[in-house]
């Protein structure tokens, strides 16, 4: 909440290590999840490796695996679109997005060099305007203008 990113990172690591150690003591197996990443090709490869290693069920990542090559497979599927129930992973991702938004709101963005330069220029122009306004007032006072 105070913008201490290093402290937040260390607190997260500590909590993570504590939870992993606790689960290991209880004999609980890890719950593997696939991180989608940015590259669709690597995503498919990672899904295939996870299925081959027995970490994920093929059904869980079926949508990421290449379609089977079968002459009977239709080229285009048609039908009604049905909304799927939200999975635990989707719920977790939604909560993480909300947490990230809170963190970003709590830590104001640092000014970029360009914005700092623009702010300094605005301050300089404002000072010049004040100086000019005072000079105009002095000239008006000398001439007896109201």
C-alpha positions as a LaTeX table, in Angstrom:
\begin{tabular}{lrrr}
\hline
Residue & $x$ (\AA) & $y$ (\AA) & $z$ (\AA) \\
\hline
Unk1 & 0.00 & 0.00 & 0.00 \\
Unk2 & 2.96 & 2.34 & 0.51 \\
Unk3 & 4.49 & 1.69 & $-2.91$ \\
Unk4 & 7.32 & $-0.51$ & $-1.63$ \\
Unk5 & 7.64 & $-2.89$ & $-4.56$ \\
Unk6 & 10.70 & $-4.67$ & $-3.18$ \\
Unk7 & 9.01 & $-5.23$ & 0.17 \\
Unk8 & 5.86 & $-6.47$ & $-1.56$ \\
Unk9 & 7.91 & $-8.88$ & $-3.66$ \\
Unk10 & 9.75 & $-10.21$ & $-0.61$ \\
Unk11 & 6.46 & $-10.62$ & 1.30 \\
Unk12 & 4.97 & $-12.52$ & $-1.65$ \\
Unk13 & 8.01 & $-14.83$ & $-1.89$ \\
Unk14 & 7.90 & $-15.50$ & 1.84 \\
Unk15 & 4.19 & $-16.32$ & 1.79 \\
Unk16 & 4.62 & $-18.51$ & $-1.30$ \\
Unk17 & 7.49 & $-20.49$ & 0.23 \\
Unk18 & 5.52 & $-20.93$ & 3.48 \\
Unk19 & 2.45 & $-22.24$ & 1.61 \\
Unk20 & 4.53 & $-24.63$ & $-0.52$ \\
Unk21 & 6.29 & $-26.01$ & 2.57 \\
Unk22 & 2.96 & $-26.42$ & 4.36 \\
Unk23 & 1.41 & $-28.30$ & 1.43 \\
Unk24 & 4.46 & $-30.55$ & 1.18 \\
Unk25 & 4.21 & $-31.41$ & 4.89 \\
Unk26 & 0.56 & $-32.33$ & 4.34 \\
Unk27 & 1.55 & $-34.51$ & 1.40 \\
Unk28 & $-0.54$ & $-32.58$ & $-1.12$ \\
Unk29 & 0.52 & $-32.77$ & $-4.74$ \\
Unk30 & 1.03 & $-29.53$ & $-6.68$ \\
Unk31 & $-1.86$ & $-28.28$ & $-8.80$ \\
Unk32 & $-0.40$ & $-27.71$ & $-12.23$ \\
Unk33 & $-1.80$ & $-24.93$ & $-14.42$ \\
Unk34 & $-0.73$ & $-23.84$ & $-17.85$ \\
Unk35 & 0.45 & $-20.25$ & $-18.25$ \\
Unk36 & $-0.72$ & $-19.05$ & $-21.64$ \\
Unk37 & 2.08 & $-16.55$ & $-22.24$ \\
Unk38 & 2.25 & $-14.46$ & $-25.42$ \\
Unk39 & 3.34 & $-16.89$ & $-28.14$ \\
Unk40 & 0.57 & $-19.25$ & $-29.35$ \\
Unk41 & 3.12 & $-21.69$ & $-30.84$ \\
Unk42 & 5.00 & $-22.00$ & $-27.54$ \\
Unk43 & 1.67 & $-22.27$ & $-25.73$ \\
Unk44 & 0.78 & $-25.33$ & $-27.81$ \\
Unk45 & 4.22 & $-26.87$ & $-27.25$ \\
Unk46 & 3.99 & $-26.27$ & $-23.49$ \\
Unk47 & 0.54 & $-27.87$ & $-23.39$ \\
Unk48 & 1.83 & $-30.93$ & $-25.27$ \\
Unk49 & 4.82 & $-31.26$ & $-22.91$ \\
Unk50 & 2.57 & $-30.94$ & $-19.83$ \\
Unk51 & 0.25 & $-33.67$ & $-21.11$ \\
Unk52 & 3.21 & $-35.92$ & $-22.01$ \\
Unk53 & 4.70 & $-35.42$ & $-18.52$ \\
Unk54 & 1.37 & $-36.27$ & $-16.90$ \\
Unk55 & 1.06 & $-32.88$ & $-15.22$ \\
Unk56 & $-2.11$ & $-31.88$ & $-17.05$ \\
Unk57 & $-4.96$ & $-33.94$ & $-18.47$ \\
Unk58 & $-5.35$ & $-33.72$ & $-22.23$ \\
Unk59 & $-9.00$ & $-32.79$ & $-21.73$ \\
Unk60 & $-8.00$ & $-29.75$ & $-19.66$ \\
Unk61 & $-5.84$ & $-28.30$ & $-22.45$ \\
Unk62 & $-7.68$ & $-29.81$ & $-25.44$ \\
Unk63 & $-8.44$ & $-26.33$ & $-26.81$ \\
Unk64 & $-4.67$ & $-25.63$ & $-27.01$ \\
Unk65 & $-3.66$ & $-28.91$ & $-28.62$ \\
Unk66 & $-3.61$ & $-29.33$ & $-32.40$ \\
Unk67 & $-6.71$ & $-30.92$ & $-33.85$ \\
Unk68 & $-6.38$ & $-34.61$ & $-34.73$ \\
Unk69 & $-5.72$ & $-35.21$ & $-38.40$ \\
Unk70 & $-8.65$ & $-37.35$ & $-39.47$ \\
Unk71 & $-10.44$ & $-37.32$ & $-42.82$ \\
Unk72 & $-13.76$ & $-37.64$ & $-41.00$ \\
Unk73 & $-13.20$ & $-34.43$ & $-38.99$ \\
Unk74 & $-15.45$ & $-31.71$ & $-40.37$ \\
Unk75 & $-13.68$ & $-28.67$ & $-41.74$ \\
Unk76 & $-16.12$ & $-26.31$ & $-40.09$ \\
Unk77 & $-18.16$ & $-26.85$ & $-36.97$ \\
Unk78 & $-21.61$ & $-25.35$ & $-36.68$ \\
Unk79 & $-24.00$ & $-25.19$ & $-33.79$ \\
Unk80 & $-25.16$ & $-23.19$ & $-30.84$ \\
Unk81 & $-22.65$ & $-21.33$ & $-28.71$ \\
Unk82 & $-23.03$ & $-22.23$ & $-25.05$ \\
Unk83 & $-21.41$ & $-20.25$ & $-22.26$ \\
Unk84 & $-19.16$ & $-22.49$ & $-20.17$ \\
Unk85 & $-19.11$ & $-22.19$ & $-16.40$ \\
Unk86 & $-16.24$ & $-20.15$ & $-15.07$ \\
Unk87 & $-13.36$ & $-22.35$ & $-13.97$ \\
Unk88 & $-11.33$ & $-21.91$ & $-10.82$ \\
Unk89 & $-8.43$ & $-20.71$ & $-12.95$ \\
Unk90 & $-10.59$ & $-18.06$ & $-14.63$ \\
Unk91 & $-11.80$ & $-16.87$ & $-11.23$ \\
Unk92 & $-8.21$ & $-16.69$ & $-9.98$ \\
Unk93 & $-7.12$ & $-14.73$ & $-13.06$ \\
Unk94 & $-9.99$ & $-12.29$ & $-12.57$ \\
Unk95 & $-8.97$ & $-11.76$ & $-8.93$ \\
Unk96 & $-5.33$ & $-11.26$ & $-9.94$ \\
Unk97 & $-6.36$ & $-8.64$ & $-12.52$ \\
Unk98 & $-8.32$ & $-6.79$ & $-9.82$ \\
Unk99 & $-5.34$ & $-7.00$ & $-7.44$ \\
Unk100 & $-3.00$ & $-5.68$ & $-10.14$ \\
Unk101 & $-5.34$ & $-2.73$ & $-10.76$ \\
Unk102 & $-5.32$ & $-1.92$ & $-7.03$ \\
Unk103 & $-1.53$ & $-2.07$ & $-6.90$ \\
Unk104 & $-1.16$ & 0.16 & $-9.94$ \\
Unk105 & $-3.59$ & 2.69 & $-8.44$ \\
Unk106 & $-1.64$ & 2.72 & $-5.16$ \\
Unk107 & 1.72 & 3.32 & $-6.84$ \\
Unk108 & 1.58 & 6.52 & $-8.90$ \\
Unk109 & 3.49 & 6.31 & $-12.17$ \\
Unk110 & 6.90 & 7.96 & $-12.12$ \\
Unk111 & 7.18 & 11.01 & $-14.38$ \\
Unk112 & 8.96 & 10.32 & $-17.61$ \\
Unk113 & 11.87 & 12.54 & $-18.61$ \\
Unk114 & 9.66 & 14.10 & $-21.31$ \\
Unk115 & 6.86 & 14.93 & $-18.86$ \\
Unk116 & 9.36 & 16.32 & $-16.32$ \\
Unk117 & 10.83 & 18.52 & $-19.06$ \\
Unk118 & 7.34 & 19.70 & $-20.08$ \\
Unk119 & 6.48 & 20.51 & $-16.45$ \\
Unk120 & 9.70 & 22.51 & $-16.06$ \\
Unk121 & 8.91 & 24.40 & $-19.28$ \\
Unk122 & 5.37 & 25.19 & $-18.05$ \\
Unk123 & 6.77 & 26.49 & $-14.76$ \\
Unk124 & 9.31 & 28.66 & $-16.65$ \\
Unk125 & 6.59 & 30.12 & $-18.90$ \\
Unk126 & 4.34 & 30.80 & $-15.89$ \\
Unk127 & 7.19 & 32.68 & $-14.19$ \\
Unk128 & 7.82 & 34.74 & $-17.34$ \\
Unk129 & 4.11 & 35.62 & $-17.50$ \\
Unk130 & 4.17 & 36.81 & $-13.89$ \\
Unk131 & 7.29 & 38.90 & $-14.54$ \\
Unk132 & 5.77 & 40.42 & $-17.67$ \\
Unk133 & 2.49 & 41.20 & $-15.88$ \\
Unk134 & 4.40 & 43.05 & $-13.13$ \\
Unk135 & 6.36 & 45.01 & $-15.75$ \\
Unk136 & 3.11 & 46.01 & $-17.49$ \\
Unk137 & 1.65 & 47.13 & $-14.14$ \\
Unk138 & 4.72 & 49.28 & $-13.43$ \\
Unk139 & 4.52 & 50.91 & $-16.88$ \\
Unk140 & 0.83 & 51.58 & $-16.37$ \\
Unk141 & 1.50 & 53.12 & $-12.96$ \\
Unk142 & 4.16 & 55.45 & $-14.45$ \\
Unk143 & 1.77 & 56.64 & $-17.15$ \\
Unk144 & $-1.05$ & 57.07 & $-14.69$ \\
Unk145 & $-3.30$ & 54.42 & $-16.20$ \\
Unk146 & $-5.98$ & 52.92 & $-13.93$ \\
\hline
\end{tabular}
